[in-house]
mmCIF file of C-alpha atoms in Angstrom:
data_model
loop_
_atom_site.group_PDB
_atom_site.id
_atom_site.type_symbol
_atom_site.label_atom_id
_atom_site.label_comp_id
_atom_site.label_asym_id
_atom_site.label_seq_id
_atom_site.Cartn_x
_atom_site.Cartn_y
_atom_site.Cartn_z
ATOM 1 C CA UNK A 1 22.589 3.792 -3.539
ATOM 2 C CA UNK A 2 23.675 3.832 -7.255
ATOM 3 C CA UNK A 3 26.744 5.718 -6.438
ATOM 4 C CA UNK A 4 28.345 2.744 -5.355
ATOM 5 C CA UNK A 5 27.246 -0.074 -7.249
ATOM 6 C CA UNK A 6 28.576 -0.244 -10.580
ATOM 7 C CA UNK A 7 25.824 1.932 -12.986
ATOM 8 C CA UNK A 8 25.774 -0.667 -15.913
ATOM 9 C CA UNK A 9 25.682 -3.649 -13.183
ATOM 10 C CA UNK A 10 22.483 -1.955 -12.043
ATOM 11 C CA UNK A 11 21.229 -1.326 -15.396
ATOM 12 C CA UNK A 12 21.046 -4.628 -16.424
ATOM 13 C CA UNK A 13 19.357 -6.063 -13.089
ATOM 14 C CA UNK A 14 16.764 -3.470 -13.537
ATOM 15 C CA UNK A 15 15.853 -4.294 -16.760
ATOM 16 C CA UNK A 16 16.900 -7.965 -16.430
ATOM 17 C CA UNK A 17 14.185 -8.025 -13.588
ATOM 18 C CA UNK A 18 11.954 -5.987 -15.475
ATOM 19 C CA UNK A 19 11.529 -8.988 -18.249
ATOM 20 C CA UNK A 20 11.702 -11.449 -15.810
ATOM 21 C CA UNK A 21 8.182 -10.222 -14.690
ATOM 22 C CA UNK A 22 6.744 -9.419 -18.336
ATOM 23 C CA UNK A 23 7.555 -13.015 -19.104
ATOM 24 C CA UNK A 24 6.041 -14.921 -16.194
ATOM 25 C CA UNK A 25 2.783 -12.430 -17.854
ATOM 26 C CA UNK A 26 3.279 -13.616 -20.992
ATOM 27 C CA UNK A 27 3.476 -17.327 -20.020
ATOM 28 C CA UNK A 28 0.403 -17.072 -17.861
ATOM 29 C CA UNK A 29 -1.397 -15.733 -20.882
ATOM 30 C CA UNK A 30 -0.158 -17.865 -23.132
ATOM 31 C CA UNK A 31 -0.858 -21.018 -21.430
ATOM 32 C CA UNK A 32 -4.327 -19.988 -20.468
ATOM 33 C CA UNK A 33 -5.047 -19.262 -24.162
ATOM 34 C CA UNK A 34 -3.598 -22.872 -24.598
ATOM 35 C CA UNK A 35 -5.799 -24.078 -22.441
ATOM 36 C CA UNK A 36 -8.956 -22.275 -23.942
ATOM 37 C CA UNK A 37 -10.132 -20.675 -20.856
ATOM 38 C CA UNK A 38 -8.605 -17.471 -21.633
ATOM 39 C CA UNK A 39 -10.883 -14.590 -20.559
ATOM 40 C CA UNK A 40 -9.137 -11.126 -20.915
ATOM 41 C CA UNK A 41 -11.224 -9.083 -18.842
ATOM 42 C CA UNK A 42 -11.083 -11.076 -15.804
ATOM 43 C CA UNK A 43 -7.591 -12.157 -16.559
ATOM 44 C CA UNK A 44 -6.535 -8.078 -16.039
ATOM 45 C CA UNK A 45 -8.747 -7.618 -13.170
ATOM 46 C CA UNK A 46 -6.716 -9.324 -10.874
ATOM 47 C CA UNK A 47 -4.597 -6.705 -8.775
ATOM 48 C CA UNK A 48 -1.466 -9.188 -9.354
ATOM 49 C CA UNK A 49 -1.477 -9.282 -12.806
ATOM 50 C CA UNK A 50 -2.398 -5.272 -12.441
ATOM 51 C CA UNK A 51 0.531 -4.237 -9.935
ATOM 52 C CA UNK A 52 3.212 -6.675 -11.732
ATOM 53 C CA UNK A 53 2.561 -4.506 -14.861
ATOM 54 C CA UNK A 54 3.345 -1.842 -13.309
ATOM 55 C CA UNK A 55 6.264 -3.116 -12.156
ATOM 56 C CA UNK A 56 7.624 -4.379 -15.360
ATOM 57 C CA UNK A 57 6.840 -0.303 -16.734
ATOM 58 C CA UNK A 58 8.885 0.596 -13.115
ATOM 59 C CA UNK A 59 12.333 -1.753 -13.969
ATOM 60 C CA UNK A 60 12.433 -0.920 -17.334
ATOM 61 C CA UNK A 61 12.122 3.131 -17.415
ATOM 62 C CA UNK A 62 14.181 2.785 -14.398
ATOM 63 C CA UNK A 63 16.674 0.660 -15.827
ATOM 64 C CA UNK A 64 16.862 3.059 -19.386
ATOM 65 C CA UNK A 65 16.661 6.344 -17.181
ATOM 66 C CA UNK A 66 20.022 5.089 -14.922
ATOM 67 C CA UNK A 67 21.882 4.028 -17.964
ATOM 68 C CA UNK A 68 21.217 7.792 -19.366
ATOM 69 C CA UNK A 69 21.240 9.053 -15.913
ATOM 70 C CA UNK A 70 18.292 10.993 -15.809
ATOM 71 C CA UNK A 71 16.038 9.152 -13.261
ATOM 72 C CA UNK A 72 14.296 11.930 -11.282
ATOM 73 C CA UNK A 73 11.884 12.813 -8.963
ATOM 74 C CA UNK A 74 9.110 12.031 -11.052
ATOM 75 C CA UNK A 75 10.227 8.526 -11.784
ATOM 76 C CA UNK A 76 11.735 7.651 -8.268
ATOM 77 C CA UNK A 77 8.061 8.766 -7.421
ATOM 78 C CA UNK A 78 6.442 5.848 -9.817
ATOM 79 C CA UNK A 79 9.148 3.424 -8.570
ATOM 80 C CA UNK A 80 8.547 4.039 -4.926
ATOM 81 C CA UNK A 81 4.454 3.817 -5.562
ATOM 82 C CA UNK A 82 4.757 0.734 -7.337
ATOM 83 C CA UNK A 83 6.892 -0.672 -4.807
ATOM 84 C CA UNK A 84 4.194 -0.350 -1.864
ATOM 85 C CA UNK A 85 1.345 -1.871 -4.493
ATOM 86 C CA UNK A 86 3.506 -5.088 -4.402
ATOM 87 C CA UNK A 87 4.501 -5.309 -1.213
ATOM 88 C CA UNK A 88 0.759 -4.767 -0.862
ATOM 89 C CA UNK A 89 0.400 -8.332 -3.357
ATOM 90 C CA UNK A 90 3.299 -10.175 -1.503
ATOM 91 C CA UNK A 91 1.721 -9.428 1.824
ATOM 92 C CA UNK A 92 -1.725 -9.948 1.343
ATOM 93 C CA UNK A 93 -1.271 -12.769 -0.742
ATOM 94 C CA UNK A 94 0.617 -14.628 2.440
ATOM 95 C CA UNK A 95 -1.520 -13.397 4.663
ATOM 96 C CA UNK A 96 -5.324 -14.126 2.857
ATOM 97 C CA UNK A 97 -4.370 -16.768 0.146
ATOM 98 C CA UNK A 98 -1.008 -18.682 0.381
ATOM 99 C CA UNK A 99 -3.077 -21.510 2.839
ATOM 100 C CA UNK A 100 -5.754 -21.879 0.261
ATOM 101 C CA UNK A 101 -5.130 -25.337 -0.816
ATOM 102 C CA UNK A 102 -7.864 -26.290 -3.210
ATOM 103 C CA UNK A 103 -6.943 -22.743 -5.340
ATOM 104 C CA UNK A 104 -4.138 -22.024 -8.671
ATOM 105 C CA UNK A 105 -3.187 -19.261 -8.266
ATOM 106 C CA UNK A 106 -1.447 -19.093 -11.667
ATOM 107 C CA UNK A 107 -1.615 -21.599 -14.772
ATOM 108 C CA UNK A 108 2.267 -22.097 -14.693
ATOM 109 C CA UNK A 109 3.449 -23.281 -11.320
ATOM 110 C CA UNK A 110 6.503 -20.619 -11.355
ATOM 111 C CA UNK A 111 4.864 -17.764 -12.088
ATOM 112 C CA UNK A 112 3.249 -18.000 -8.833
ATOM 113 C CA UNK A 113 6.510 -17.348 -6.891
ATOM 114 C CA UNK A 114 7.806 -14.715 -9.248
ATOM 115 C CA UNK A 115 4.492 -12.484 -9.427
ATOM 116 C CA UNK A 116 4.041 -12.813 -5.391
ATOM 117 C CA UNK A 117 7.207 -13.118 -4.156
ATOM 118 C CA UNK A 118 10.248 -12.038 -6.094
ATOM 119 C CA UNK A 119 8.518 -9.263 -7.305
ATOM 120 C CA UNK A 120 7.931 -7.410 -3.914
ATOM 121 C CA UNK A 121 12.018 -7.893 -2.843
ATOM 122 C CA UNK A 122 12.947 -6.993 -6.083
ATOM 123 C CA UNK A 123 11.478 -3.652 -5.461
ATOM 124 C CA UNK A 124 12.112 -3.360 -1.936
ATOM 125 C CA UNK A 125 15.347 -4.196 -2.771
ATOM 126 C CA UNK A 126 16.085 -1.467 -5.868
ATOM 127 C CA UNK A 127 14.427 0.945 -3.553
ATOM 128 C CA UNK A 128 17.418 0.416 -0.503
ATOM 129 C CA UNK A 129 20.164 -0.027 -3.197
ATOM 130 C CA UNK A 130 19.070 2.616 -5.603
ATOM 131 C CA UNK A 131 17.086 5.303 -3.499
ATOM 132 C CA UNK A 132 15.789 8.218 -4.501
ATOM 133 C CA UNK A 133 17.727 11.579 -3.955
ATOM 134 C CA UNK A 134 15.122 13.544 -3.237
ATOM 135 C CA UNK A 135 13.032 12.768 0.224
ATOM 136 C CA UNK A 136 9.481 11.560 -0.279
ATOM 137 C CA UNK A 137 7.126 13.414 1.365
ATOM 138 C CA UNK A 138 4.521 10.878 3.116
ATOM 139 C CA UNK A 139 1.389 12.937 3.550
ATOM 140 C CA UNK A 140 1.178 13.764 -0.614
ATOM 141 C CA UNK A 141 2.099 9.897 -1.773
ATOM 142 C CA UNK A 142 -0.980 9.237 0.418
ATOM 143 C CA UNK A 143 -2.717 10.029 -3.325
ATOM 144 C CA UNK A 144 -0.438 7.168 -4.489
ATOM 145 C CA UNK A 145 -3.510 4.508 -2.387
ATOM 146 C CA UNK A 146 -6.024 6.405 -4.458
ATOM 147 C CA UNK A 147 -5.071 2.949 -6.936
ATOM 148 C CA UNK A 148 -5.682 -0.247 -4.098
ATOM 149 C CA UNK A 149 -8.606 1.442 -2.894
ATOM 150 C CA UNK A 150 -10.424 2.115 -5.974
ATOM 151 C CA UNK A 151 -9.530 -1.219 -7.228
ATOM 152 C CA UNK A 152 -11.352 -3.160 -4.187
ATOM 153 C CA UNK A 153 -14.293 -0.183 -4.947
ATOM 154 C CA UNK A 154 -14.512 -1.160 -8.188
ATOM 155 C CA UNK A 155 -14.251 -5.101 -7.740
ATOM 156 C CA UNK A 156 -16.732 -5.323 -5.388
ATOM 157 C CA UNK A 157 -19.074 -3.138 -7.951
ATOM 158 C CA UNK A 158 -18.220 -5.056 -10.681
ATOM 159 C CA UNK A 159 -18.516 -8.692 -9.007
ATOM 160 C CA UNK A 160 -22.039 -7.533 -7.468
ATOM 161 C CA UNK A 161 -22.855 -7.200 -11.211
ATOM 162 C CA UNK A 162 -21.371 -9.768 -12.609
ATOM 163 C CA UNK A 163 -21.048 -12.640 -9.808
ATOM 164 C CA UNK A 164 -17.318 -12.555 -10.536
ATOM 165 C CA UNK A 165 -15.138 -11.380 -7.750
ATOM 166 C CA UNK A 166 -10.989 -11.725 -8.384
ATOM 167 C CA UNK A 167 -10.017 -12.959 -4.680
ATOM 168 C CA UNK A 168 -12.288 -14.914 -1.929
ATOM 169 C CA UNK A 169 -11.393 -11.796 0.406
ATOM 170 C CA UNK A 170 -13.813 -9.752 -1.585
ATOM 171 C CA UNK A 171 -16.634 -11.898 -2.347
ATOM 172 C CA UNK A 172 -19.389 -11.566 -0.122
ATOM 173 C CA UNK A 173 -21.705 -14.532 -1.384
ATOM 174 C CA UNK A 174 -20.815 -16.668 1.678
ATOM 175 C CA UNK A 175 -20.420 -14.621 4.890
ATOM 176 C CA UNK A 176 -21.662 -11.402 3.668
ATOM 177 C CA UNK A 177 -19.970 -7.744 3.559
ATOM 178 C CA UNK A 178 -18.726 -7.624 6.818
ATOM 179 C CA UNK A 179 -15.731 -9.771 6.919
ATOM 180 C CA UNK A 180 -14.846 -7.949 3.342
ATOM 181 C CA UNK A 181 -14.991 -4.583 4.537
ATOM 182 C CA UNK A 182 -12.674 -5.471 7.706
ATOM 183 C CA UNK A 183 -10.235 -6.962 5.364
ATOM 184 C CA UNK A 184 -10.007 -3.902 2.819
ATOM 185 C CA UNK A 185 -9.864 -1.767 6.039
ATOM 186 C CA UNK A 186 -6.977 -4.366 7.164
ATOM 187 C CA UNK A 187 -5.474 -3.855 3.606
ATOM 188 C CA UNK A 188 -5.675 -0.061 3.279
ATOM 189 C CA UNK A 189 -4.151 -0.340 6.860
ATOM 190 C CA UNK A 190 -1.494 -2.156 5.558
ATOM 191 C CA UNK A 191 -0.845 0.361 2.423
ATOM 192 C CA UNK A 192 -0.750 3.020 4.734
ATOM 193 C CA UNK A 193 2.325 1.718 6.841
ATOM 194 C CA UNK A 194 4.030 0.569 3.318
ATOM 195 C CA UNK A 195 3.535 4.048 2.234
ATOM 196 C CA UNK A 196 5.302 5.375 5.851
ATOM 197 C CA UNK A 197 7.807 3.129 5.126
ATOM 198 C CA UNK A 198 8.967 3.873 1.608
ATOM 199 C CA UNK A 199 8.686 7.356 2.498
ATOM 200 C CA UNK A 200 10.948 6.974 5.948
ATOM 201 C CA UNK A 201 13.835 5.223 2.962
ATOM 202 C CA UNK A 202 13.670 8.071 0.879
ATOM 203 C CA UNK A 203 15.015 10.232 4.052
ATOM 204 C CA UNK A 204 18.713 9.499 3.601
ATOM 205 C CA UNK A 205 19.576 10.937 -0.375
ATOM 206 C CA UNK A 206 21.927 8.506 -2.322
ATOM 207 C CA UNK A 207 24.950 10.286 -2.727
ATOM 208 C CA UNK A 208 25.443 12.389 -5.823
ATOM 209 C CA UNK A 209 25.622 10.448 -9.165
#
């Protein structure tokens, strides 16, 4: 609830988060470049790298709409979408990939906890502390999993073209298209709760700024 956290103490989180994610970006590219195995197209088609971008555009307009307080509906809409695309990343990424032992996940070691784990508190977090003052409606952000779900459409299109699928969860090679489908069906499953969820905290308006 900005109302009672200090507005220029919030400001600066916000955008001090914000940058926090565009530079563990920046430092993955950068060192894959480095390393020469820099591939741009494949490097963006992970949902990660996709959602944390979005996240990094949430903080910051955020951040500059709160110091000028104008944040509304629209972008309390964009924050609380963005937030349910990450928890989407932190979740699924403990669930399907965190055991995978034999995988790197990101070319600097960090980077790995701040993209799929800091990330999805931070915006959990700025969505309890700062939450929007008008409610949410849960049956029209439904169009807000319009994003997830034409991502894993369009992976699995692209990697049957290509041979190049972003996570193991979607690449059919070894068992087939089975176990894929039950895990996007497990994963829209799980946007749909996040959705409810973010939603349900938008219930109780933050007092008046």
């Amino acid at each position: 609830m900005a109302s009672s956290i200090h507005r220029p103490a919030l400001v600066t989180a916000k955008i001090g988060l914000g940058l926090l994610a565009f530079s563990s970006i920046v430092s993955e590219i950068a060192t894959i470049m480095e390393r020469g195995t820099w591939v741009p197209d494949q490097f963006f088609a992970y949902f990660t790298i996709e959602t944390n971008i979005l996240v990094v555009l949430s903080l910051l307009i955020s951040g500059v709409a709160t110091a000028a307080n104008a944040q509304g509906a629209r972008i309390n809409a964009f924050r609380a979408a963005v937030a349910v695309y990450i928890l989407i990343v932190g979740i699924g990424f403990s669930l399907l990939l965190s055991g995978l032992s034999d995988v790197d996940f990101t070319a600097v070691p960090w980077n790995n906890t701040v993209l799929h784990y800091v990330m999805p508190v931070v915006m959990l977090i700025d969505l309890l502390i700062d939450r929007p003052t008008k409610r949410i409606r849960f049956a029209p952000a439904l169009i807000w999993l319009i994003f997830p779900a034409g991502y894993a459409a369009f992976s699995l299109i692209r990697g049957n073209l290509t041979g190049w699928y972003p996570y193991p969860f979607l690449n059919p090679t070894n068992q087939g298209y089975a176990p894929v489908v039950l895990t996007i069906i497990g994963l829209v499953a799980l946007g749909l709760a996040l959705t409810w969820l973010v939603t349900l905290l938008s219930r109780r308006p933050a007092k008046s700024r």
